[in-house]
Short mmCIF file of C-alpha atoms and ligand atoms in Angstrom, two decimals:
data_model
loop_
_atom_site.label_atom_id
_atom_site.label_comp_id
_atom_site.label_asym_id
_atom_site.label_seq_id
_atom_site.Cartn_x
_atom_site.Cartn_y
_atom_site.Cartn_z
CA UNK A 1 -21.28 -4.38 -69.32
CA UNK A 2 -20.21 -7.85 -68.17
CA UNK A 3 -20.82 -8.40 -64.46
CA UNK A 4 -18.56 -10.65 -62.45
CA UNK A 5 -19.15 -11.73 -58.88
CA UNK A 6 -16.58 -13.60 -56.81
CA UNK A 7 -17.73 -15.54 -53.74
CA UNK A 8 -14.87 -15.52 -51.22
CA UNK A 9 -12.73 -12.45 -50.52
CA UNK A 10 -9.57 -14.30 -49.49
CA UNK A 11 -5.99 -14.55 -50.69
CA UNK A 12 -7.11 -15.79 -54.09
CA UNK A 13 -10.44 -14.01 -54.68
CA UNK A 14 -9.30 -10.56 -53.49
CA UNK A 15 -6.12 -10.04 -55.55
CA UNK A 16 -7.44 -11.88 -58.64
CA UNK A 17 -10.60 -9.80 -58.83
CA UNK A 18 -8.70 -6.58 -58.16
CA UNK A 19 -6.45 -7.29 -61.14
CA UNK A 20 -9.40 -8.27 -63.38
CA UNK A 21 -11.08 -4.97 -62.44
CA UNK A 22 -7.90 -3.02 -63.20
CA UNK A 23 -7.28 -4.68 -66.54
CA UNK A 24 -10.93 -4.73 -67.69
CA UNK A 25 -12.48 -1.31 -67.09
CA UNK A 26 -15.58 -2.43 -68.97
CA UNK A 27 -16.24 -5.25 -66.49
CA UNK A 28 -17.95 -4.67 -63.14
CA UNK A 29 -16.49 -6.84 -60.41
CA UNK A 30 -18.12 -7.52 -57.04
CA UNK A 31 -16.26 -9.54 -54.40
CA UNK A 32 -18.57 -10.94 -51.74
CA UNK A 33 -17.98 -12.80 -48.50
CA UNK A 34 -19.95 -14.00 -45.50
CA UNK A 35 -17.31 -12.52 -43.20
CA UNK A 36 -18.27 -8.91 -42.45
CA UNK A 37 -14.89 -8.05 -40.81
CA UNK A 38 -13.11 -9.23 -43.98
CA UNK A 39 -15.31 -7.15 -46.26
CA UNK A 40 -14.98 -4.12 -43.97
CA UNK A 41 -11.21 -4.48 -44.16
CA UNK A 42 -11.30 -4.67 -47.98
CA UNK A 43 -13.26 -1.41 -47.91
CA UNK A 44 -10.76 0.28 -45.56
CA UNK A 45 -7.16 1.50 -45.80
CA UNK A 46 -5.95 -1.61 -43.94
CA UNK A 47 -6.59 -4.49 -46.37
CA UNK A 48 -7.12 -7.89 -44.72
CA UNK A 49 -4.09 -9.40 -46.47
CA UNK A 50 -0.56 -8.13 -46.97
CA UNK A 51 0.54 -8.46 -50.57
CA UNK A 52 3.09 -6.16 -52.23
CA UNK A 53 1.41 -3.89 -54.83
CA UNK A 54 -2.14 -4.88 -53.88
CA UNK A 55 -3.01 -1.60 -52.12
CA UNK A 56 -2.38 0.44 -55.25
CA UNK A 57 -4.50 -1.82 -57.46
CA UNK A 58 -7.39 -1.77 -55.00
CA UNK A 59 -7.16 2.02 -54.57
CA UNK A 60 -7.33 2.56 -58.32
CA UNK A 61 -10.48 0.47 -58.88
CA UNK A 62 -12.45 0.39 -55.65
CA UNK A 63 -15.75 2.26 -55.99
CA UNK A 64 -15.35 2.45 -59.79
CA UNK A 65 -15.69 -1.08 -61.13
CA UNK A 66 -14.54 -3.04 -58.06
CA UNK A 67 -16.84 -3.50 -55.06
CA UNK A 68 -16.57 -5.48 -51.83
CA UNK A 69 -19.83 -6.49 -50.20
CA UNK A 70 -21.53 -8.86 -47.78
CA UNK A 71 -24.66 -8.79 -49.90
CA UNK A 72 -23.80 -12.15 -51.42
CA UNK A 73 -27.18 -12.98 -52.90
CA UNK A 74 -27.77 -9.65 -54.62
CA UNK A 75 -24.42 -9.68 -56.42
CA UNK A 76 -24.64 -13.34 -57.36
CA UNK A 77 -28.11 -12.91 -58.84
CA UNK A 78 -26.97 -9.95 -60.95
CA UNK A 79 -23.75 -11.53 -62.26
CA UNK A 80 -23.07 -13.13 -65.64
CA UNK A 81 -19.98 -14.91 -64.38
CA UNK A 82 -19.70 -16.18 -60.78
CA UNK A 83 -16.28 -17.19 -59.49
CA UNK A 84 -16.26 -19.41 -56.44
CA UNK A 85 -13.21 -19.00 -54.27
CA UNK A 86 -14.27 -20.29 -50.87
CA UNK A 87 -12.43 -22.43 -48.33
CA UNK A 88 -11.84 -26.10 -49.08
CA UNK A 89 -10.44 -27.45 -45.80
CA UNK A 90 -9.12 -30.96 -45.28
CA UNK A 91 -11.74 -33.11 -43.60
CA UNK A 92 -11.02 -33.71 -39.92
CA UNK A 93 -13.82 -36.20 -39.31
CA UNK A 94 -15.62 -39.00 -41.08
CA UNK A 95 -14.86 -40.57 -44.43
CA UNK A 96 -11.47 -39.45 -45.76
CA UNK A 97 -10.52 -37.58 -42.54
CA UNK A 98 -7.01 -36.09 -42.77
CA UNK A 99 -6.97 -36.40 -46.57
CA UNK A 100 -10.16 -35.64 -48.46
CA UNK A 101 -11.34 -32.09 -49.12
CA UNK A 102 -14.30 -30.86 -47.15
CA UNK A 103 -16.63 -29.37 -49.74
CA UNK A 104 -19.18 -27.99 -47.26
CA UNK A 105 -18.49 -24.35 -48.17
CA UNK A 106 -18.46 -25.11 -51.88
CA UNK A 107 -21.73 -26.99 -51.71
CA UNK A 108 -23.47 -24.27 -49.75
CA UNK A 109 -22.20 -21.67 -52.24
CA UNK A 110 -23.53 -23.77 -55.15
CA UNK A 111 -26.96 -24.21 -53.53
CA UNK A 112 -27.14 -20.49 -52.88
CA UNK A 113 -26.27 -19.73 -56.53
CA UNK A 114 -29.05 -22.07 -57.69
CA UNK A 115 -31.46 -20.46 -55.24
CA UNK A 116 -30.96 -16.81 -56.13
CA UNK A 117 -30.27 -17.01 -59.88
CA UNK A 118 -32.84 -15.58 -62.27
CA UNK A 119 -30.70 -15.59 -65.42
CA UNK A 120 -28.18 -17.93 -67.10
CA UNK A 121 -24.74 -17.99 -65.49
CA UNK A 122 -21.23 -19.22 -65.95
CA UNK A 123 -19.96 -20.64 -62.64
CA UNK A 124 -16.19 -20.76 -62.33
CA UNK A 125 -14.26 -22.96 -59.90
CA UNK A 126 -11.39 -20.85 -58.65
CA UNK A 127 -10.42 -22.54 -55.39
CA UNK A 128 -8.49 -25.78 -55.79
CA UNK A 129 -10.89 -28.64 -55.41
CA UNK A 130 -10.62 -32.37 -56.02
CA UNK A 131 -10.96 -33.60 -59.55
CA UNK A 132 -14.61 -34.08 -60.55
CA UNK A 133 -15.90 -31.45 -58.11
CA UNK A 134 -17.19 -29.49 -61.10
CA UNK A 135 -19.35 -32.47 -61.99
CA UNK A 136 -20.82 -32.55 -58.48
CA UNK A 137 -21.46 -28.80 -58.54
CA UNK A 138 -23.03 -29.11 -61.96
CA UNK A 139 -25.44 -31.67 -60.54
CA UNK A 140 -26.42 -29.44 -57.63
CA UNK A 141 -26.99 -26.51 -59.96
CA UNK A 142 -28.94 -28.35 -62.63
CA UNK A 143 -31.14 -30.21 -60.13
CA UNK A 144 -32.13 -26.91 -58.54
CA UNK A 145 -32.03 -24.71 -61.60
CA UNK A 146 -35.67 -23.79 -62.25
CA UNK A 147 -34.93 -23.81 -65.97
CA UNK A 148 -31.83 -21.61 -65.76
CA UNK A 149 -28.78 -22.69 -67.75
CA UNK A 150 -25.53 -23.01 -65.76
CA UNK A 151 -22.19 -23.67 -67.39
CA UNK A 152 -19.39 -24.84 -65.12
CA UNK A 153 -15.78 -23.94 -65.79
CA UNK A 154 -12.62 -24.78 -63.91
CA UNK A 155 -10.15 -21.90 -63.88
CA UNK A 156 -7.51 -22.75 -61.27
CA UNK A 157 -5.36 -19.93 -59.96
CA UNK A 158 -1.58 -20.32 -60.02
CA UNK A 159 -0.53 -17.12 -58.22
CA UNK A 160 1.93 -17.44 -55.36
CA UNK A 161 1.58 -15.25 -52.30
CA UNK A 162 4.10 -12.47 -51.95
CA UNK A 163 4.28 -12.14 -55.75
CA UNK A 164 0.53 -12.36 -56.46
CA UNK A 165 0.15 -9.08 -58.33
CA UNK A 166 3.06 -9.74 -60.64
CA UNK A 167 1.91 -13.35 -61.16
CA UNK A 168 -1.54 -12.08 -62.10
CA UNK A 169 -0.13 -9.43 -64.47
CA UNK A 170 2.19 -11.90 -66.20
CA UNK A 171 0.87 -15.42 -65.72
CA UNK A 172 2.88 -18.31 -67.21
CA UNK A 173 -0.51 -19.59 -68.31
CA UNK A 174 -4.21 -19.19 -67.66
CA UNK A 175 -6.04 -22.48 -67.62
CA UNK A 176 -9.72 -22.77 -68.48
CA UNK A 177 -11.47 -26.13 -68.43
CA UNK A 178 -15.02 -26.63 -69.63
CA UNK A 179 -17.50 -29.01 -71.17
CA UNK A 180 -16.86 -30.08 -74.76
CA UNK A 181 -20.42 -29.12 -75.79
CA UNK A 182 -21.23 -25.99 -77.85
CA UNK A 183 -22.57 -24.28 -74.67
CA UNK A 184 -19.43 -25.29 -72.78
CA UNK A 185 -17.21 -23.90 -75.53
CA UNK A 186 -19.20 -20.66 -75.53
CA UNK A 187 -18.67 -20.29 -71.80
CA UNK A 188 -14.92 -20.94 -72.19
CA UNK A 189 -14.81 -18.21 -74.85
CA UNK A 190 -16.61 -15.73 -72.54
CA UNK A 191 -14.05 -16.25 -69.77
CA UNK A 192 -11.19 -16.25 -72.25
CA UNK A 193 -12.36 -12.82 -73.45
CA UNK A 194 -11.96 -11.47 -69.91
CA UNK A 195 -8.35 -12.65 -69.60
CA UNK A 196 -7.57 -11.65 -73.19
CA UNK A 197 -7.70 -8.01 -72.02
CA UNK A 198 -4.11 -8.47 -70.86
CA UNK A 199 -2.94 -12.08 -71.24
CA UNK A 200 -1.49 -13.07 -74.67
CA UNK A 201 -3.76 -15.60 -76.35
CA UNK A 202 -1.10 -18.30 -76.61
CA UNK A 203 -0.87 -18.36 -72.81
CA UNK A 204 -4.55 -19.14 -72.36
CA UNK A 205 -4.90 -22.92 -72.35
CA UNK A 206 -8.33 -24.44 -72.82
CA UNK A 207 -8.95 -28.04 -71.76
CA UNK A 208 -11.73 -30.28 -70.59
CA UNK A 209 -12.96 -29.91 -67.01
CA UNK A 210 -11.07 -32.79 -65.44
CA UNK A 211 -7.76 -31.88 -67.05
CA UNK A 212 -7.98 -28.35 -65.65
CA UNK A 213 -8.85 -29.58 -62.16
CA UNK A 214 -6.12 -32.23 -62.16
CA UNK A 215 -3.49 -29.88 -63.64
CA UNK A 216 -3.74 -27.64 -60.59
CA UNK A 217 -3.22 -30.50 -58.16
CA UNK A 218 -0.43 -31.86 -60.33
CA UNK A 219 1.39 -28.50 -60.60
CA UNK A 220 1.38 -28.02 -56.83
CA UNK A 221 2.45 -31.63 -56.26
CA UNK A 222 5.38 -31.24 -58.69
CA UNK A 223 6.52 -27.99 -57.06
CA UNK A 224 6.30 -29.44 -53.55
CA UNK A 225 8.09 -32.57 -54.71
CA UNK A 226 11.09 -30.50 -55.84
CA UNK A 227 11.34 -28.96 -52.37
CA UNK A 228 11.08 -32.33 -50.64
CA UNK A 229 13.71 -33.70 -53.03
CA UNK A 230 16.19 -30.94 -52.22
CA UNK A 231 15.34 -31.17 -48.51
CA UNK A 232 16.01 -34.91 -48.56
CA UNK A 233 19.38 -34.07 -50.16
CA UNK A 234 20.04 -31.52 -47.42
CA UNK A 235 19.99 -34.28 -44.79
CA UNK A 236 22.49 -36.28 -46.82
CA UNK A 237 24.66 -33.17 -47.30
CA UNK A 238 24.84 -32.61 -43.54
CA UNK A 239 25.76 -36.24 -42.98
CA UNK A 240 28.51 -36.19 -45.59
CA UNK A 241 29.90 -32.65 -45.63
CA UNK A 242 28.51 -31.52 -48.99
CA UNK A 243 26.86 -28.10 -49.31
CA UNK A 244 23.25 -28.26 -50.48
CA UNK A 245 23.40 -24.80 -52.07
CA UNK A 246 26.25 -25.93 -54.28
CA UNK A 247 24.43 -29.14 -55.11
CA UNK A 248 21.19 -27.26 -56.01
CA UNK A 249 23.13 -24.82 -58.13
CA UNK A 250 24.88 -27.59 -60.04
CA UNK A 251 21.69 -29.63 -60.45
CA UNK A 252 19.60 -26.61 -61.49
CA UNK A 253 22.06 -25.68 -64.25
CA UNK A 254 20.73 -28.65 -66.20
CA UNK A 255 18.20 -26.94 -68.44
CA UNK A 256 15.97 -30.00 -68.19
CA UNK A 257 15.73 -29.42 -64.43
CA UNK A 258 16.01 -25.63 -64.10
CA UNK A 259 17.03 -23.55 -61.07
CA UNK A 260 13.69 -22.66 -59.45
CA UNK A 261 12.19 -24.25 -56.35
CA UNK A 262 15.44 -25.90 -55.34
CA UNK A 263 16.10 -23.93 -52.15
CA UNK A 264 16.50 -26.23 -49.18
CA UNK A 265 14.45 -25.04 -46.22
CA UNK A 266 12.96 -26.06 -42.90
CA UNK A 267 9.99 -27.23 -44.98
CA UNK A 268 7.32 -25.90 -47.26
CA UNK A 269 4.16 -24.31 -45.89
CA UNK A 270 1.21 -22.40 -47.27
CA UNK A 271 -2.41 -23.22 -47.75
CA UNK A 272 -1.98 -25.24 -50.94
CA UNK A 273 0.86 -27.73 -51.11
CA UNK A 274 0.00 -30.10 -48.29
CA UNK A 275 -3.75 -29.86 -48.82
CA UNK A 276 -3.52 -30.47 -52.55
CA UNK A 277 -1.19 -33.44 -52.19
CA UNK A 278 -3.41 -35.01 -49.53
CA UNK A 279 -6.26 -34.58 -51.97
CA UNK A 280 -4.28 -36.18 -54.75
CA UNK A 281 -3.40 -39.08 -52.47
CA UNK A 282 -7.05 -39.57 -51.56
CA UNK A 283 -8.16 -39.48 -55.18
CA UNK A 284 -5.52 -42.09 -56.09
CA UNK A 285 -6.63 -44.33 -53.24
CA UNK A 286 -10.28 -43.99 -54.26
CA UNK A 287 -9.32 -44.95 -57.80
CA UNK A 288 -7.48 -48.10 -56.73
CA UNK A 289 -3.97 -46.70 -57.23
CA UNK A 290 -2.21 -47.30 -53.87
CA UNK A 291 1.30 -47.17 -55.38
CA UNK A 292 0.68 -43.74 -56.87
CA UNK A 293 -0.89 -42.57 -53.60
CA UNK A 294 2.14 -43.85 -51.68
CA UNK A 295 4.53 -42.04 -54.02
CA UNK A 296 2.94 -38.62 -53.42
CA UNK A 297 2.48 -39.21 -49.70
CA UNK A 298 6.26 -39.35 -49.37
CA UNK A 299 6.48 -35.67 -50.38
CA UNK A 300 4.57 -34.74 -47.24
CA UNK A 301 6.42 -37.25 -45.09
CA UNK A 302 9.78 -35.75 -46.08
CA UNK A 303 8.40 -32.29 -45.33
CA UNK A 304 7.34 -33.41 -41.84
CA UNK A 305 10.69 -35.13 -41.38
CA UNK A 306 12.51 -31.91 -42.26
CA UNK A 307 10.64 -29.94 -39.57
CA UNK A 308 11.22 -32.64 -36.94
CA UNK A 309 14.87 -32.87 -37.93
CA UNK A 310 15.22 -29.12 -37.40
CA UNK A 311 13.72 -29.23 -33.90
CA UNK A 312 15.89 -32.22 -32.99
CA UNK A 313 18.96 -30.37 -34.20
CA UNK A 314 18.15 -27.34 -32.04
CA UNK A 315 17.50 -29.37 -28.90
CA UNK A 316 20.42 -31.79 -29.28
CA UNK A 317 22.96 -29.02 -29.95
CA UNK A 318 21.91 -27.19 -26.81
CA UNK A 319 22.92 -30.06 -24.49
CA UNK A 320 19.69 -31.97 -25.22
CA UNK A 321 17.51 -29.49 -23.41
CA UNK A 322 15.91 -26.15 -24.14
CA UNK A 323 13.84 -26.20 -20.98
CA UNK A 324 13.53 -22.66 -19.59
CA UNK A 325 15.85 -21.27 -22.27
CA UNK A 326 14.83 -18.25 -24.29
CA UNK A 327 14.76 -19.06 -28.00
CA UNK A 328 14.17 -16.23 -30.48
CA UNK A 329 12.04 -17.12 -33.50
CA UNK A 330 12.70 -14.77 -36.42
CA UNK A 331 9.85 -14.99 -38.91
CA UNK A 332 6.56 -16.82 -38.56
CA UNK A 333 4.90 -16.42 -41.99
CA UNK A 334 5.20 -19.38 -44.37
CA UNK A 335 7.38 -17.32 -46.73
CA UNK A 336 8.57 -13.72 -47.01
CA UNK A 337 6.38 -10.84 -48.20
CA UNK A 338 3.18 -12.25 -46.79
CA UNK A 339 1.49 -12.21 -43.40
CA UNK A 340 -0.04 -15.61 -44.12
CA UNK A 341 0.73 -18.31 -41.57
CA UNK A 342 -1.34 -21.19 -42.95
CA UNK A 343 0.66 -24.42 -42.56
CA UNK A 344 3.82 -22.40 -41.91
CA UNK A 345 6.69 -24.67 -40.77
CA UNK A 346 7.14 -22.21 -37.88
CA UNK A 347 4.04 -23.70 -36.25
CA UNK A 348 5.49 -27.22 -36.02
CA UNK A 349 8.91 -25.96 -35.02
CA UNK A 350 7.50 -23.72 -32.28
CA UNK A 351 5.21 -26.48 -31.03
CA UNK A 352 8.21 -28.84 -30.93
CA UNK A 353 10.28 -26.37 -28.93
CA UNK A 354 7.40 -25.53 -26.59
CA UNK A 355 6.99 -29.27 -26.08
CA UNK A 356 10.57 -29.26 -24.81
CA UNK A 357 9.65 -26.35 -22.50
CA UNK A 358 11.52 -23.58 -24.32
CA UNK A 359 10.51 -19.95 -23.79
CA UNK A 360 9.86 -18.44 -27.18
CA UNK A 361 10.22 -14.83 -28.25
CA UNK A 362 8.76 -14.42 -31.72
CA UNK A 363 9.15 -11.60 -34.23
CA UNK A 364 7.64 -11.41 -37.69
CA UNK A 365 7.23 -8.09 -39.53
CA UNK A 366 3.69 -8.95 -40.69
CA UNK A 367 2.15 -11.42 -38.27
CA UNK A 368 0.22 -10.30 -35.19
CA UNK A 369 0.42 -11.76 -31.71
CA UNK A 370 -3.23 -12.77 -31.91
CA UNK A 371 -2.55 -14.81 -35.06
CA UNK A 372 0.49 -16.52 -33.57
CA UNK A 373 -1.36 -17.43 -30.37
CA UNK A 374 -4.23 -18.77 -32.44
CA UNK A 375 -1.94 -20.82 -34.69
CA UNK A 376 -0.09 -22.39 -31.80
CA UNK A 377 -3.27 -23.37 -29.98
CA UNK A 378 -5.12 -24.71 -33.01
CA UNK A 379 -5.39 -28.36 -34.04
CA UNK A 380 -4.07 -29.63 -37.39
CA UNK A 381 -6.31 -28.65 -40.35
CA UNK A 382 -8.57 -26.44 -38.19
CA UNK A 383 -7.24 -23.24 -39.74
CA UNK A 384 -9.20 -23.45 -42.97
CA UNK A 385 -12.66 -22.59 -41.72
CA UNK A 386 -14.27 -19.16 -42.06
CA UNK A 387 -14.95 -19.08 -38.32
CA UNK A 388 -11.21 -18.64 -37.78
CA UNK A 389 -11.40 -15.33 -39.58
CA UNK A 390 -13.62 -13.98 -36.83
CA UNK A 391 -11.93 -12.58 -33.74
CA UNK A 392 -11.67 -15.20 -31.01
CA UNK A 393 -9.88 -15.22 -27.69
CA UNK A 394 -7.67 -18.31 -27.61
CA UNK A 395 -6.14 -19.44 -24.36
CA UNK A 396 -2.83 -17.65 -24.46
CA UNK A 397 0.30 -19.79 -24.36
CA UNK A 398 2.25 -18.31 -21.48
CA UNK A 399 5.73 -19.47 -22.48
CA UNK A 400 5.74 -17.32 -25.57
CA UNK A 401 6.13 -13.66 -26.18
CA UNK A 402 5.56 -11.79 -29.43
CA UNK A 403 7.60 -8.65 -30.03
CA UNK A 404 7.91 -6.11 -32.85
CA UNK A 405 11.69 -6.01 -33.18
CA UNK A 406 14.38 -8.59 -33.97
CA UNK A 407 16.82 -7.10 -31.42
CA UNK A 408 14.22 -7.31 -28.68
CA UNK A 409 13.40 -10.91 -29.61
CA UNK A 410 17.05 -11.99 -29.46
CA UNK A 411 18.05 -10.12 -26.29
CA UNK A 412 19.28 -12.57 -23.63
CA UNK A 413 18.32 -15.49 -25.85
CA UNK A 414 20.30 -18.73 -25.92
CA UNK A 415 19.42 -19.38 -29.54
CA UNK A 416 17.90 -17.87 -32.69
CA UNK A 417 15.83 -19.85 -35.19
CA UNK A 418 15.23 -18.21 -38.57
CA UNK A 419 11.91 -19.48 -39.88
CA UNK A 420 11.12 -17.03 -42.71
CA UNK A 421 13.49 -15.54 -45.30
CA UNK A 422 12.45 -11.90 -44.75
CA UNK A 423 15.04 -9.62 -46.41
CA UNK A 424 15.51 -7.62 -43.21
CA UNK A 425 16.98 -10.69 -41.45
CA UNK A 426 19.88 -10.68 -43.93
CA UNK A 427 21.07 -7.25 -42.88
CA UNK A 428 20.65 -7.36 -39.11
CA UNK A 429 23.59 -6.23 -36.95
CA UNK A 430 24.56 -9.75 -35.85
CA UNK A 431 27.52 -8.49 -33.79
CA UNK A 432 25.09 -6.43 -31.69
CA UNK A 433 22.75 -9.41 -31.43
CA UNK A 434 25.60 -11.73 -30.38
CA UNK A 435 26.77 -9.30 -27.72
CA UNK A 436 23.32 -9.30 -26.13
CA UNK A 437 22.82 -13.08 -26.13
CA UNK A 438 23.64 -15.82 -23.63
CA UNK A 439 26.78 -17.82 -24.48
CA UNK A 440 27.34 -20.08 -26.24
CA UNK A 441 25.09 -18.28 -28.72
CA UNK A 442 23.38 -20.52 -31.27
CA UNK A 443 21.86 -19.60 -34.61
CA UNK A 444 19.77 -22.13 -36.55
CA UNK A 445 19.01 -20.88 -40.04
CA UNK A 446 15.99 -22.67 -41.48
CA UNK A 447 16.14 -20.65 -44.70
CA UNK A 448 19.85 -20.44 -45.51
CA UNK A 449 19.94 -16.65 -45.61
CA UNK A 450 22.80 -15.75 -43.25
CA UNK A 451 26.49 -15.57 -44.06
CA UNK A 452 27.59 -18.65 -42.10
CA UNK A 453 31.32 -17.89 -42.09
CA UNK A 454 30.82 -14.29 -40.99
CA UNK A 455 28.58 -15.37 -38.12
CA UNK A 456 31.01 -18.08 -37.05
CA UNK A 457 33.65 -15.35 -37.09
CA UNK A 458 31.58 -13.33 -34.62
CA UNK A 459 31.35 -16.34 -32.32
CA UNK A 460 27.98 -17.91 -33.10
CA UNK A 461 27.55 -21.66 -33.35
CA UNK A 462 25.72 -21.80 -36.67
CA UNK A 463 23.51 -24.47 -38.18
CA UNK A 464 22.31 -23.84 -41.72
CA UNK A 465 20.17 -26.44 -43.50
CA UNK A 466 22.24 -28.80 -45.64
CA UNK A 467 25.56 -27.01 -45.02
CA UNK A 468 28.74 -28.48 -43.56
CA UNK A 469 28.39 -28.61 -39.77
CA UNK A 470 30.73 -26.94 -37.33
CA UNK A 471 32.62 -29.09 -34.84
CA UNK A 472 30.16 -28.38 -32.03
CA UNK A 473 27.23 -29.76 -34.01
CA UNK A 474 29.27 -32.77 -35.13
CA UNK A 475 29.97 -33.52 -31.48
CA UNK A 476 26.27 -33.27 -30.58
CA UNK A 477 24.57 -35.46 -33.18
CA UNK A 478 20.83 -35.00 -33.56
CA UNK A 479 18.74 -37.98 -32.60
CA UNK A 480 16.53 -39.02 -35.55
C1 UDX B 1 1.92 -22.18 -54.30
C2 UDX B 1 2.20 -22.29 -55.81
O1 UDX B 1 3.51 -21.79 -56.09
C3 UDX B 1 1.15 -21.51 -56.59
O2 UDX B 1 1.34 -21.70 -57.98
C4 UDX B 1 -0.24 -22.00 -56.18
O3 UDX B 1 -1.23 -21.22 -56.83
C5 UDX B 1 -0.44 -21.93 -54.69
O4 UDX B 1 0.61 -22.63 -54.01
P1 UDX B 1 2.37 -20.34 -52.42
O5 UDX B 1 2.01 -21.43 -51.46
O6 UDX B 1 1.68 -19.02 -52.28
O7 UDX B 1 2.08 -20.82 -53.93
O8 UDX B 1 3.93 -20.04 -52.35
P2 UDX B 1 5.25 -20.76 -52.92
O9 UDX B 1 6.14 -19.69 -53.41
O10 UDX B 1 4.92 -21.83 -53.88
O11 UDX B 1 5.93 -21.38 -51.62
C6 UDX B 1 5.38 -22.49 -50.93
C7 UDX B 1 6.31 -22.93 -49.81
O12 UDX B 1 7.47 -23.56 -50.33
C8 UDX B 1 6.81 -21.79 -48.92
O13 UDX B 1 6.80 -22.20 -47.57
C9 UDX B 1 8.22 -21.56 -49.42
O14 UDX B 1 9.05 -20.99 -48.44
C10 UDX B 1 8.64 -22.98 -49.74
N1 UDX B 1 9.75 -23.07 -50.72
C11 UDX B 1 9.60 -22.57 -51.98
C12 UDX B 1 10.94 -23.71 -50.35
O15 UDX B 1 11.08 -24.18 -49.22
N2 UDX B 1 11.96 -23.80 -51.28
C13 UDX B 1 11.83 -23.32 -52.55
O16 UDX B 1 12.78 -23.47 -53.32
C14 UDX B 1 10.62 -22.68 -52.91
P1 ADP B 2 -8.03 -18.69 -50.40
O1 ADP B 2 -6.61 -18.68 -49.95
O2 ADP B 2 -8.37 -19.89 -51.24
O3 ADP B 2 -8.46 -17.41 -51.04
P2 ADP B 2 -9.34 -17.89 -47.92
O4 ADP B 2 -9.59 -18.72 -46.71
O5 ADP B 2 -8.35 -16.76 -47.82
O6 ADP B 2 -8.94 -18.90 -49.09
O7 ADP B 2 -10.72 -17.26 -48.44
C1 ADP B 2 -11.91 -17.93 -48.55
C2 ADP B 2 -13.05 -16.96 -48.20
O8 ADP B 2 -14.29 -17.56 -48.54
C3 ADP B 2 -13.15 -16.58 -46.72
O9 ADP B 2 -13.02 -15.19 -46.58
C4 ADP B 2 -14.57 -17.08 -46.29
O10 ADP B 2 -15.20 -16.21 -45.37
C5 ADP B 2 -15.29 -17.10 -47.62
N1 ADP B 2 -16.46 -17.99 -47.68
C6 ADP B 2 -16.55 -19.28 -47.33
N2 ADP B 2 -17.79 -19.78 -47.56
C7 ADP B 2 -18.50 -18.76 -48.11
C8 ADP B 2 -19.86 -18.63 -48.60
N3 ADP B 2 -20.71 -19.66 -48.60
N4 ADP B 2 -20.25 -17.42 -49.08
C9 ADP B 2 -19.39 -16.37 -49.11
N5 ADP B 2 -18.11 -16.44 -48.67
C10 ADP B 2 -17.66 -17.61 -48.18
#
């Protein structure tokens, strides 16, 4: 029986290993983590992450061939294949601060693997890491190996949150990078055999190590670039009276471009896009390619611009002040169908509004008050450290309230900001909401999910990203 151990029971490690266990009954999978609360949650009915379909998969396999444990060393020493899926935060201090990946957690995992191993192992990079990390890890392992043979593979994960289970069942591709030596090729084959239980062979791409590492950064950079491109267009649409949805539709009909990832929004979030692009930028700079670095940096700059533009639009439409005004924030997660708030645009928008002294009332169907308070008190890039998974007691921000109902959040509010495209926000009773709001009642849709004309009919002043403005907004231009 092949034994797999995954270090890191997070958004990537948890669902990926659960699906491997489900699809490969002959493989024993142990997911380990240093965070005891996380492991306890994986072993309970209340999983630590919200992901549609995940509960069922875990229920089917847990205790049979899927185990969650804090006994990291035991499971690593027994495994044939060790996946490493730990945090790779952006450095906040020292060389490369604000750009380079902090490989502290990776390095400590690698040293631990070298320490406890008594048999040959395949070590698989699962978390996105800068190109050539595998080489560094290989060095740590071989210099501490005590004669044990380690083969390093890069097997980046392409699942998106909210659709993780489906993405894992039907991946567009599985990418495995390894050394071009006979031992390297043997290791690639061993991992390929695991995926071949359910993924058609032609979708399993095998490359060298660097190509696999770089492909992951490149894929995320390309996806994010599409969003920044359409968001840049949204600003031009508002200035000229075009409708960004119509433009995206027309552009996406070109089969060379395709329709996906062309939805204008208040900005992209999530744990990957910004971090991976910053990494790419840093790698380009280190390799003497400032023009290439500058090109990719613009993707993040446009994303930041989009969030600032949104806040400016809210404040300027409401007579240039939101001080003391109740603003309802609908949605806080970085996208629908997840409770994940890492790098969510809602953080920057809320901080912007709080900076202008607004009183916020926030509702998200999956995000807790504790998480929101933590996110709004945390510094940039501080979220990606395991310590933030432990319960802490942040200083509560007094001018915000977190409620469990959209009607409660919007009651007596001057304005509503839609930050996440949760389906339930499409079918709210907006007449009832309007009746209970202060007038004029504003609605700022950061996800383009509401029926603008219907809401204008009710009486709302509506702003929807990249859509023709109503007269009110034209008369109150946003300051750049
Ligand atoms: C992304 C990649 O899609 C995935 O392949 C990789 O493994 C991890 O990073 P994820 O961050 O989970 O996945 O979600 P994704 O669906 O890519 O959305 C990222 C952000 O872009 C979200 O904030 C989303 O709302 C936003 N987005 C997406 C848009 O604003 N417009 C779009 O058209 C698509
Ligand atoms: P991702 O989205 O990439 O899965 P997460 O932050 O959700 O990232 O998960 C990473 C997990 O890795 C966390 O649960 C963290 O506690 C765990 N972790 C970090 N370092 C180690 C380590 N040395 N040993 C075991 N687990 C670790």
